[in-house]
Amino acid sequence: MDNRSPTLGRPDADDPALAQLRTVLTARPRPPRPGPLTTSLVFGWRTLLRIKHLPEQMIDVTAFPIMLTLMFTFLFGGAIAGSTTEYVQFLQPGILVQTIVMITMTTGSSLNSDVVSGVFDRFRSLSIWQPAVLVGALIGDAVRYLLGAVIVLVLSLILGFRPEGGFLGVLAGVALVLIFSFSLGWLWTMLGLLLRTPQSVTSLSMFVMLPLTFASNIFVDPKTMPGWLESVVGCNPITHLTAAVRAAMQGTLTSGQTGVVLLWCAGLVGVFAPLTMRLYRTKH
Amino acid sequence: MNQRSCGEFVIEATGLSKAFGPATAVDGVDLAVRTGEVYAILGPNGAGKTTTVRMLSTLLRPDSGTARVLGHDLLTEPGKVRGRISLTGQFASVDQDLTGRENLVLLARLFGFRGRDAQDRAEELLTVFELTEAGSRPVKTYSGGMRRRIDIAAGLVVAPELMFLDEPTTGLDPRSRKQVWNIVRALVNGGTTVLLTTQYLDEADQLADRIAVIDHGKVIAQGSSVELKASVGTGAVHVHLADPAEREAAQRLLAGVGVAVHPGAEPGTLTVHIAEHGASAADQACAALQRLSQADIGVATFGLAYPSLDEVFLSLTGKPAVDQAA
Ligand SMILES: Nc1ncnc2c1ncn2[C@@H]1O[C@H](COP(=O)(O)OP(=O)(O)O)[C@@H](O)[C@H]1O
Ligand SMILES: [Mg+2]
């Protein structure tokens, strides 16, 4: 910068730049405080802006779904059903669940590195509905999950997936996955605030996620399992979610199936959102 | 002027304490900050400045002690306090990955400005902080001075009644430093009370109406800069001797004539403390230099300066400030 511009660099406290600063400070009346929804959406917008500036964040929702879909379809499709096209009808909704639920884990590790930056001190010192900071992050992430879901679906259609539930059925299935992911996100935000490093968040998340997704009905029908395992799998929320998504895409979704999934969502939010907020308030 | 509802003091804190595990970061700090003044907390790295500011701005719960900020109890009404203060932390207090403009629009929206208004508010602040061009670049590409200006601008999206600035000029070049000083002056002129922390006595002296010197989490001196300097001395003469071997002789000589003198960090350097004020301070400085030349001790260079923080500590506590930062 050059020294001759009319700047704040001049020592005289009465110079025009400073008079201008004083004017700007008081120029506008303070607007009314926005509500929780608006505030959350603003933080959602922040997440999207960050994606715009750090596009590498999109790798996990683009490359990862493509890899998983191809791998599971050909690996399991060939081995378990003998033919890919038949098994695809059973497997694709499961792969959608598996993929999206796996990428929700990134929410925790990215929050973990974000929350130690000074900007979170600023957010915490604002007079806003504080949970919006995290709700917004999860809303923003839901946009990433949606992109992942679209990729899985398009690829599945190419591989021969023909959902009988039609467009509306697929829409309902995706909506269930996104709502569940948003709710599960609170578990990851809690871990993101609890643990010290993004690496430890990722490894602990994996430790939780692998049994949850594999001890479920994603790849095989639980009826083929031994009785004890079948009952374990029956308690797994991922099993309920997958069953509901499968039904939605086949056009046979019942309100009972939807209800169970939504109950699980409410439970996850009810337990982990307050814990997350507690950690968020006391994190330093 | 802003509406005042809290009488004479914006901050009244008593016995604030905070420990992190076994280490006490802040140990019974009392502060009284008057409406409309600039109050400086002066102390070395690790003294407890940031911890104090974080407690007063509701980010950290004190282990013990109480404080009223703008008339609200810090512990029972943190939400009311938050609505009226603004905090610019020591490190990156805006999102480094977003542009300057995006950061300001984000905050404007959080304060309730909608659509166009949020954009306009951001633009006004960018203009007055001379960041219009830089506004479309990510903050992480900014120079130190620009970064500090966007940090401060972010705290002024709505005019706060009380602004906390944690080490606003540490690491800045002299010109950027002066800019920050002028921003602080303009803020106070506009009716905002400012509590800032600093490691530099000259900064506290230039800006602050009152200063608290803090060390090991305790306030060791408090008062106006005139009062503080009365206990510390107006300044110091930093002397670099032509022959480093003569340092001890020089020290003995000057101590003999009743001037406080301490060896500097580098060989052959020493600092003469000027205890007098006004014209006699200059006399004392001249006398000290004259004594050296009369004794044939060659002076390579000398300079007049504020006492450094270390020297302030030396005279307040009898020992140098220790850098306790981890
Ligand atoms: N989050 C923390 N966890 C552990 N120790 C801390 C933490 N924050 C500060 N400290 C310690 O507390 C003391 C005061 O720190 P701080 O308030 O940051 O000092 P200053 O801002 O004056 O440099 C230091 O010894 C520092 O190491
Ligand atoms: Mg500090």
XYZ file of C-alpha atoms and ligand atoms in Angstrom:
638
model
C 0.000 0.000 0.000
C 1.296 3.474 -0.639
C 1.664 6.114 1.982
C -0.111 8.945 0.249
C -3.599 7.517 0.088
C -6.086 9.077 2.478
C -5.658 6.456 5.082
C -6.053 5.462 8.643
C -2.272 5.581 8.748
C -2.192 9.266 9.507
C -1.789 10.037 13.169
C -4.418 12.773 13.224
C -7.511 11.379 14.915
C -9.674 13.962 13.177
C -8.729 13.038 9.637
C -11.536 12.345 7.148
C -10.974 8.578 7.108
C -11.645 8.400 10.815
C -14.634 10.710 10.631
C -15.917 8.320 7.971
C -15.314 5.353 10.258
C -17.314 7.014 13.001
C -20.132 7.700 10.568
C -20.130 4.141 9.249
C -20.205 2.719 12.747
C -23.441 4.424 13.625
C -24.884 4.704 10.115
C -27.387 1.891 10.386
C -29.798 1.029 13.113
C -29.274 -2.431 14.487
C -31.706 -4.812 12.757
C -33.846 -7.163 14.819
C -32.120 -10.353 15.924
C -32.808 -13.165 13.423
C -34.558 -16.342 14.551
C -33.098 -19.849 14.875
C -34.059 -20.924 11.344
C -32.554 -17.901 9.586
C -29.412 -18.181 11.698
C -29.056 -21.890 10.898
C -29.486 -21.221 7.194
C -26.795 -18.535 7.324
C -24.412 -21.079 8.858
C -25.489 -23.584 6.199
C -24.501 -20.968 3.641
C -21.103 -20.679 5.365
C -20.570 -24.420 4.877
C -21.399 -24.103 1.185
C -19.044 -21.121 0.827
C -16.295 -23.193 2.394
C -16.951 -25.958 -0.124
C -16.683 -23.378 -2.899
C -13.255 -22.306 -1.639
C -12.059 -25.788 -0.650
C -13.451 -27.965 -3.450
C -11.300 -30.903 -2.316
C -14.002 -31.403 0.327
C -16.128 -32.758 -2.504
C -13.854 -35.694 -3.216
C -15.395 -37.827 -0.507
C -18.906 -37.257 -1.842
C -17.998 -37.865 -5.481
C -15.153 -40.362 -5.767
C -16.144 -42.337 -2.676
C -19.736 -43.134 -3.804
C -18.555 -44.088 -7.283
C -15.947 -46.432 -5.863
C -18.268 -48.012 -3.310
C -21.119 -48.513 -5.754
C -18.920 -50.184 -8.359
C -17.068 -52.260 -5.812
C -20.119 -53.574 -3.977
C -22.166 -54.159 -7.095
C -19.567 -56.261 -8.856
C -17.931 -57.840 -5.811
C -21.047 -58.797 -3.882
C -23.336 -58.829 -6.862
C -21.257 -61.468 -8.572
C -20.452 -63.508 -5.485
C -23.770 -63.541 -3.669
C -26.434 -63.457 -6.323
C -24.520 -64.951 -9.193
C -25.849 -62.244 -11.473
C -25.452 -58.547 -10.991
C -28.716 -57.343 -12.489
C -30.968 -59.250 -10.049
C -28.978 -58.486 -6.951
C -28.731 -54.846 -8.004
C -32.459 -54.409 -7.283
C -31.891 -55.547 -3.699
C -28.499 -54.004 -3.182
C -28.725 -50.465 -4.591
C -30.880 -48.925 -1.826
C -28.455 -50.495 0.660
C -25.442 -49.033 -1.097
C -27.122 -45.650 -0.992
C -27.509 -45.973 2.779
C -23.996 -47.327 3.260
C -22.355 -44.616 1.173
C -24.194 -41.636 2.606
C -23.967 -42.825 6.181
C -20.218 -43.401 5.741
C -19.594 -39.919 4.394
C -21.429 -38.315 7.320
C -18.315 -39.197 9.314
C -16.422 -36.386 7.603
C -18.694 -33.937 9.441
C -16.980 -34.773 12.731
C -13.394 -34.523 11.523
C -13.944 -31.270 9.626
C -15.715 -29.719 12.628
C -12.815 -30.816 14.797
C -10.332 -28.770 12.778
C -12.764 -25.887 12.217
C -13.757 -25.414 15.847
C -10.245 -24.655 17.086
C -9.939 -21.715 14.674
C -10.431 -18.270 16.175
C -13.619 -17.667 14.222
C -15.521 -20.018 16.547
C -14.679 -17.709 19.445
C -16.341 -14.954 17.499
C -19.426 -17.071 16.782
C -19.639 -18.023 20.443
C -19.468 -14.405 21.528
C -22.383 -13.390 19.291
C -25.888 -12.996 20.557
C -27.354 -15.655 18.285
C -29.193 -18.943 18.783
C -25.976 -20.859 19.447
C -27.012 -24.340 18.198
C -27.365 -22.713 14.762
C -23.592 -22.915 14.321
C -23.828 -26.738 14.336
C -27.304 -27.108 12.851
C -26.099 -24.941 9.973
C -22.983 -27.048 9.498
C -25.174 -30.159 9.298
C -27.601 -28.489 6.879
C -24.667 -27.493 4.670
C -23.347 -31.029 4.842
C -26.772 -32.372 3.877
C -26.240 -30.620 0.545
C -23.031 -32.605 0.116
C -24.826 -35.820 1.037
C -27.516 -35.028 -1.529
C -24.862 -34.783 -4.205
C -23.430 -38.126 -3.086
C -26.922 -39.639 -3.243
C -27.493 -38.365 -6.765
C -24.202 -39.887 -7.886
C -25.029 -43.277 -6.355
C -28.487 -43.257 -7.938
C -27.337 -42.271 -11.398
C -24.646 -44.927 -11.326
C -27.143 -47.519 -10.055
C -29.546 -46.706 -12.875
C -26.736 -47.191 -15.349
C -25.929 -50.547 -13.718
C -29.479 -51.716 -14.198
C -31.343 -50.546 -11.097
C -35.050 -50.130 -11.922
C -36.926 -48.854 -8.855
C -40.617 -49.813 -8.989
C -41.552 -46.987 -6.654
C -40.749 -44.568 -9.460
C -39.504 -41.044 -9.017
C -41.573 -40.355 -5.900
C -40.421 -43.564 -4.282
C -36.778 -42.729 -4.925
C -37.370 -39.208 -3.608
C -38.884 -40.584 -0.409
C -35.965 -42.993 -0.009
C -33.383 -40.241 -0.453
C -35.280 -37.988 1.962
C -35.195 -40.720 4.621
C -31.458 -41.204 4.136
C -30.804 -37.461 4.401
C -32.945 -37.022 7.520
C -31.216 -39.967 9.145
C -27.785 -38.632 8.149
C -28.595 -35.221 9.603
C -29.615 -36.894 12.863
C -26.602 -39.194 12.959
C -24.473 -36.099 12.268
C -24.980 -35.078 15.913
C -23.038 -38.179 17.005
C -20.142 -37.062 14.812
C -20.305 -33.440 15.963
C -20.126 -34.727 19.537
C -17.050 -36.806 18.734
C -15.617 -33.885 16.757
C -15.801 -31.702 19.868
C -14.798 -34.419 22.311
C -11.626 -35.692 20.678
C -8.393 -33.832 20.164
C -7.442 -34.466 16.550
C -9.322 -35.032 13.282
C -7.455 -38.361 12.959
C -8.783 -39.679 16.244
C -12.298 -38.578 15.221
C -11.980 -40.516 11.972
C -10.695 -43.689 13.557
C -13.275 -43.743 16.339
C -16.033 -43.008 13.793
C -14.845 -45.952 11.712
C -14.931 -48.131 14.787
C -18.604 -47.250 15.297
C -19.562 -47.227 11.645
C -18.164 -50.506 10.353
C -20.193 -52.836 12.628
C -23.276 -50.625 12.196
C -23.248 -50.898 8.420
C -22.015 -54.481 8.051
C -24.094 -56.047 10.833
C -27.189 -54.931 9.011
C -29.434 -55.952 6.148
C -27.528 -53.842 3.618
C -25.793 -56.761 1.898
C -27.701 -59.848 2.919
C -31.194 -60.710 4.037
C -31.075 -61.220 7.843
C -33.289 -64.316 7.428
C -30.197 -66.148 6.150
C -28.314 -65.379 9.392
C -28.146 -67.481 12.580
C -30.901 -66.534 15.060
C -28.760 -64.568 17.522
C -27.193 -62.524 14.752
C -30.578 -61.931 13.189
C -31.823 -60.364 16.425
C -28.700 -58.199 16.754
C -29.141 -57.018 13.193
C -32.820 -56.412 13.923
C -31.906 -53.857 16.618
C -29.579 -51.930 14.333
C -31.023 -48.562 13.208
C -29.248 -48.972 9.875
C -31.337 -52.117 9.297
C -34.563 -50.175 9.840
C -33.366 -47.362 7.616
C -32.328 -49.735 4.828
C -35.615 -51.624 5.025
C -37.549 -48.367 4.762
C -35.439 -47.041 1.878
C -35.778 -50.350 0.048
C -39.539 -50.287 0.553
C -39.764 -46.673 -0.564
C -37.936 -47.441 -3.786
C -40.089 -50.503 -4.380
C -43.193 -48.409 -3.724
C -44.235 -50.372 -0.619
C -43.211 -47.981 2.164
C -45.506 -48.212 5.201
C -46.058 -45.515 7.787
C -44.819 -48.006 10.379
C -41.433 -48.265 8.635
C -41.226 -44.489 8.306
C -42.184 -44.091 11.949
C -39.427 -46.384 13.205
C -36.804 -44.476 11.212
C -38.084 -41.113 12.430
C -38.098 -42.390 16.013
C -34.455 -43.377 15.672
C -33.742 -39.912 14.246
C -35.490 -38.223 17.154
C -33.547 -40.427 19.565
C -30.179 -39.596 17.977
C -30.916 -35.857 17.977
C -32.414 -35.999 21.466
C -29.333 -37.644 22.946
C -26.431 -36.298 20.937
C -27.533 -32.725 20.149
C -27.654 -31.657 23.823
C -24.328 -33.405 24.496
C -22.815 -31.661 21.470
C -24.105 -28.268 22.616
C -22.715 -28.838 26.087
C -19.278 -29.577 24.675
C -19.544 -26.673 22.241
C -20.239 -24.208 25.038
C -17.345 -25.353 27.169
C -14.770 -26.044 24.433
C -11.685 -23.873 24.729
C -23.494 8.287 21.601
C -24.688 4.883 22.623
C -27.339 4.352 25.190
C -25.776 3.758 28.588
C -27.652 1.957 31.262
C -24.938 0.838 33.581
C -23.612 3.935 35.226
C -19.973 4.663 35.565
C -18.409 1.255 34.980
C -18.824 -1.081 32.020
C -16.785 -3.810 33.682
C -16.586 -4.481 37.388
C -14.762 -7.712 38.072
C -13.684 -9.039 41.428
C -11.490 -12.007 42.151
C -11.676 -13.573 38.673
C -9.731 -16.820 38.657
C -9.215 -19.611 36.184
C -6.999 -22.657 36.303
C -6.250 -25.119 33.516
C -5.527 -28.333 35.320
C -2.858 -27.644 37.902
C -1.752 -24.375 36.284
C -3.435 -21.167 37.449
C -3.808 -18.897 34.425
C -5.694 -16.052 36.125
C -5.430 -15.599 39.857
C -7.873 -13.225 41.513
C -8.043 -10.365 39.027
C -10.014 -7.236 39.968
C -10.812 -4.792 37.180
C -12.955 -1.687 36.956
C -13.326 -0.293 33.452
C -15.081 3.062 33.106
C -17.607 3.891 30.434
C -16.008 5.404 27.348
C -12.374 4.786 28.211
C -9.624 2.699 26.678
C -8.390 0.233 29.235
C -5.207 -1.701 28.560
C -4.148 -4.970 30.110
C -0.384 -5.011 29.815
C 1.594 -8.167 30.344
C 4.080 -10.607 28.827
C 3.220 -13.802 26.987
C 1.441 -16.244 29.262
C 0.482 -13.620 31.843
C -3.212 -14.461 31.561
C -4.422 -11.670 29.262
C -6.297 -13.871 26.800
C -7.837 -15.940 29.580
C -9.079 -12.765 31.291
C -10.560 -11.426 28.063
C -12.234 -14.763 27.298
C -13.838 -14.809 30.721
C -15.070 -11.229 30.432
C -16.505 -11.882 26.965
C -18.511 -14.918 28.224
C -16.403 -17.537 26.403
C -14.871 -19.063 29.484
C -16.516 -19.629 32.833
C -14.391 -18.363 35.721
C -13.589 -20.910 38.436
C -14.290 -18.222 40.978
C -14.939 -14.514 41.156
C -17.745 -12.401 39.789
C -18.101 -9.730 37.154
C -20.731 -7.364 35.900
C -20.346 -6.390 32.259
C -22.522 -3.525 30.999
C -24.660 -3.975 34.083
C -25.301 -7.696 33.535
C -23.964 -10.513 35.627
C -21.452 -12.474 33.583
C -22.503 -15.826 35.006
C -26.273 -15.512 35.076
C -26.924 -13.322 32.016
C -24.227 -14.155 29.463
C -26.723 -13.784 26.611
C -27.469 -10.157 27.517
C -23.758 -9.405 27.678
C -23.143 -10.986 24.255
C -25.708 -8.755 22.619
C -23.745 -5.643 23.493
C -20.066 -6.565 23.246
C -17.773 -7.535 20.452
C -14.645 -9.626 20.646
C -11.684 -9.678 18.310
C -9.476 -12.493 19.482
C -5.715 -12.698 19.412
C -5.592 -15.097 16.475
C -7.541 -15.220 13.215
C -10.991 -14.192 14.304
C -12.594 -14.497 10.872
C -12.826 -17.511 8.560
C -9.453 -17.675 6.793
C -10.827 -19.681 3.857
C -13.578 -17.209 2.982
C -13.019 -13.823 1.364
C -13.086 -10.656 3.431
C -16.400 -9.682 1.855
C -17.992 -13.080 2.516
C -16.924 -12.915 6.153
C -18.541 -9.523 6.621
C -21.735 -10.511 4.784
C -21.911 -13.654 6.922
C -21.695 -11.616 10.112
C -24.098 -8.975 8.811
C -26.650 -11.721 8.148
C -26.106 -13.182 11.590
C -26.863 -9.755 13.039
C -30.109 -9.662 11.070
C -29.258 -7.600 7.983
C -31.087 -9.074 5.012
C -30.098 -9.503 1.364
C -28.952 -6.219 -0.093
C -28.553 -4.580 3.325
C -26.042 -7.235 4.375
C -24.056 -6.661 1.167
C -24.172 -2.895 1.640
C -23.052 -3.143 5.246
C -20.106 -5.329 4.214
C -19.185 -2.866 1.467
C -19.287 0.130 3.847
C -16.906 -1.595 6.231
C -14.564 -2.736 3.451
C -14.388 0.836 2.188
C -13.626 2.448 5.499
C -11.029 -0.210 6.359
C -9.432 0.114 2.904
C -10.113 -3.472 1.950
C -12.412 -2.988 -1.035
C -9.988 -4.561 -3.492
C -8.781 -7.264 -1.133
C -12.407 -7.995 -0.305
C -12.736 -10.644 -2.981
C -9.666 -12.615 -1.925
C -9.576 -15.294 0.791
C -8.424 -13.815 4.085
C -5.528 -16.285 4.291
C -3.857 -14.382 1.429
C -3.907 -11.073 3.358
C -0.899 -9.300 4.840
C -0.687 -9.018 8.622
C -2.071 -5.490 8.659
C -4.972 -6.327 6.344
C -5.800 -9.376 8.426
C -5.970 -7.292 11.557
C -8.191 -4.729 9.845
C -10.658 -7.361 8.636
C -10.626 -8.893 12.145
C -11.524 -5.546 13.648
C -14.063 -4.716 10.920
C -15.761 -8.030 11.670
C -16.246 -6.839 15.233
C -17.924 -3.642 14.086
C -20.726 -4.925 11.854
C -23.027 -3.476 14.465
C -21.459 -0.899 16.739
C -20.733 -2.554 20.093
C -20.863 -0.698 23.394
C -17.796 -2.541 24.603
C -15.105 -3.948 22.364
C -12.465 -6.453 23.426
C -9.265 -6.421 21.368
C -6.782 -9.128 22.315
C -3.267 -8.065 21.297
C -4.483 -6.107 18.272
C -1.012 -5.038 17.132
C 1.316 -7.885 18.059
C 3.427 -8.738 15.045
C 2.336 -5.736 12.949
C 4.626 -3.367 11.092
C 4.764 0.206 12.466
C 2.399 1.638 9.868
C -0.282 -1.018 10.383
C 0.149 -0.575 14.080
C -0.569 3.117 13.788
C -3.646 2.357 11.708
C -4.975 0.094 14.444
C -4.264 2.785 17.034
C -6.252 5.280 15.016
C -9.134 2.865 14.621
C -9.199 2.451 18.391
C -9.208 6.219 18.841
C -12.059 6.604 16.377
C -14.029 3.902 18.170
C -13.684 5.579 21.534
C -14.522 8.884 19.943
C -17.716 7.291 18.683
C -18.676 6.210 22.193
C -17.389 2.634 22.377
C -15.469 1.489 25.429
C -12.381 -0.506 24.479
C -10.564 -3.097 26.550
C -7.365 -4.142 24.835
C -4.413 -6.264 25.772
C -0.855 -5.576 24.777
C 2.735 -6.485 25.429
C 3.993 -2.971 24.690
C 4.180 -0.176 27.215
C 4.272 2.470 24.503
C 1.006 1.146 23.054
C -0.691 1.244 26.427
C 0.748 4.706 27.003
C -0.402 6.017 23.606
C -3.911 4.610 23.719
C -5.069 3.821 27.183
C -6.658 6.010 29.781
C -5.862 3.387 32.351
C -3.605 0.369 32.453
C -3.486 -2.816 34.481
C -0.141 -4.594 34.507
C -0.650 -8.319 34.817
C 1.871 -11.029 35.565
C 1.379 -14.689 36.465
C -2.376 -14.084 36.418
C -2.234 -11.295 38.994
C -2.651 -7.542 38.597
C 0.604 -6.117 39.903
C -0.055 -2.465 39.140
C -3.050 -0.460 38.033
C -3.523 3.169 37.172
C -3.259 5.840 34.513
C -0.195 5.802 32.322
C 1.101 8.866 34.197
C 0.770 7.032 37.482
C 2.368 3.952 36.064
C 5.285 5.831 34.612
C 5.763 7.605 37.906
C 6.544 4.236 39.394
C 8.510 2.970 36.421
C 10.247 6.080 35.155
C 9.649 7.990 31.962
C 11.959 6.110 29.769
C 15.314 4.606 29.305
C 18.571 5.209 27.510
C 19.759 2.140 25.663
C 23.530 2.284 25.311
C 25.760 0.154 23.109
C 29.356 0.401 24.284
C 32.209 0.523 21.808
C 34.055 -2.067 23.860
C 31.847 -4.782 25.348
C 34.521 -5.513 27.975
C 33.839 -2.129 29.558
C 30.239 -2.973 30.454
C 30.899 -3.806 34.075
C 32.948 -0.702 34.605
C 30.165 1.370 33.062
C 27.565 -0.238 35.283
C 29.621 0.429 38.398
C 30.227 3.997 37.389
C 26.562 4.767 36.754
C 25.340 2.916 39.809
C 27.766 5.080 41.770
C 25.967 8.226 40.668
C 22.557 6.877 41.634
C 21.053 5.854 38.288
C 19.364 2.472 37.932
C 21.164 0.490 35.265
C 20.775 -3.007 33.919
C 22.778 -5.024 31.423
C 21.048 -5.641 28.091
C 20.620 -8.964 26.356
C 23.538 -8.441 23.964
C 27.132 -8.075 25.079
C 28.155 -4.477 25.499
C 24.632 -3.158 25.861
C 23.056 -1.659 28.926
C 19.931 0.248 29.838
C 19.873 3.316 32.034
C 16.515 3.920 33.658
C 15.333 7.461 33.873
C 13.372 7.930 37.053
C 12.858 11.687 36.723
C 10.031 13.365 34.811
C 9.824 16.245 32.356
C 12.906 18.420 31.834
C 14.886 16.784 34.594
C 14.444 13.444 32.848
C 16.416 14.823 29.916
C 19.015 16.166 32.332
C 19.401 12.784 33.906
C 19.827 11.096 30.519
C 22.477 13.637 29.483
C 24.259 13.311 32.793
C 24.489 9.559 32.441
C 25.980 9.784 28.958
C 28.322 12.526 30.089
C 29.616 10.384 32.938
C 30.523 7.670 30.469
C 32.427 10.011 28.207
C 34.217 11.638 31.170
C 35.408 8.178 32.221
C 36.586 7.525 28.651
C 34.126 4.711 28.092
C 33.301 4.829 24.390
C 29.643 4.763 23.389
C 29.054 3.255 19.944
C 25.330 4.079 19.773
C 22.642 5.154 22.171
C 18.894 5.605 21.897
C 16.089 6.949 23.990
C 13.067 4.739 24.350
C 10.129 3.793 26.438
C 11.080 1.339 29.077
C 10.426 -2.102 27.625
C 7.893 -4.349 29.250
C 10.790 -6.194 30.788
C 12.025 -3.008 32.389
C 8.548 -2.196 33.657
C 8.508 -5.574 35.301
C 11.962 -5.137 36.628
C 10.978 -2.010 38.461
C 7.565 -3.307 39.570
C 8.602 -6.738 40.711
C 12.352 -6.593 40.889
C 12.595 -9.463 38.405
C 12.283 -9.660 34.631
C 9.050 -10.796 32.996
C 9.228 -14.507 32.320
C 7.833 -15.868 29.132
C 5.674 -18.709 30.392
C 3.986 -19.509 27.138
C 3.943 -23.217 26.413
N -6.789 -23.845 27.022
C -5.731 -23.875 27.843
N -5.321 -25.036 28.384
C -4.259 -25.081 29.218
N -3.539 -24.020 29.569
C -3.879 -22.831 29.063
C -4.996 -22.694 28.170
N -5.109 -21.386 27.830
C -4.113 -20.753 28.485
N -3.382 -21.603 29.220
C -2.236 -21.240 30.078
O -2.633 -20.203 30.920
C -1.629 -19.215 31.024
C -2.176 -17.866 30.574
O -2.413 -17.916 29.187
P -3.023 -16.713 28.360
O -4.222 -16.196 29.058
O -3.204 -17.177 26.976
O -1.856 -15.632 28.454
P -1.559 -14.378 27.512
O -2.748 -14.116 26.663
O -1.269 -13.268 28.466
O -0.349 -14.722 26.704
C -0.472 -19.703 30.205
O 0.455 -20.320 31.079
C -1.078 -20.705 29.262
O -0.160 -21.706 28.921
Mg -2.881 -14.059 24.649
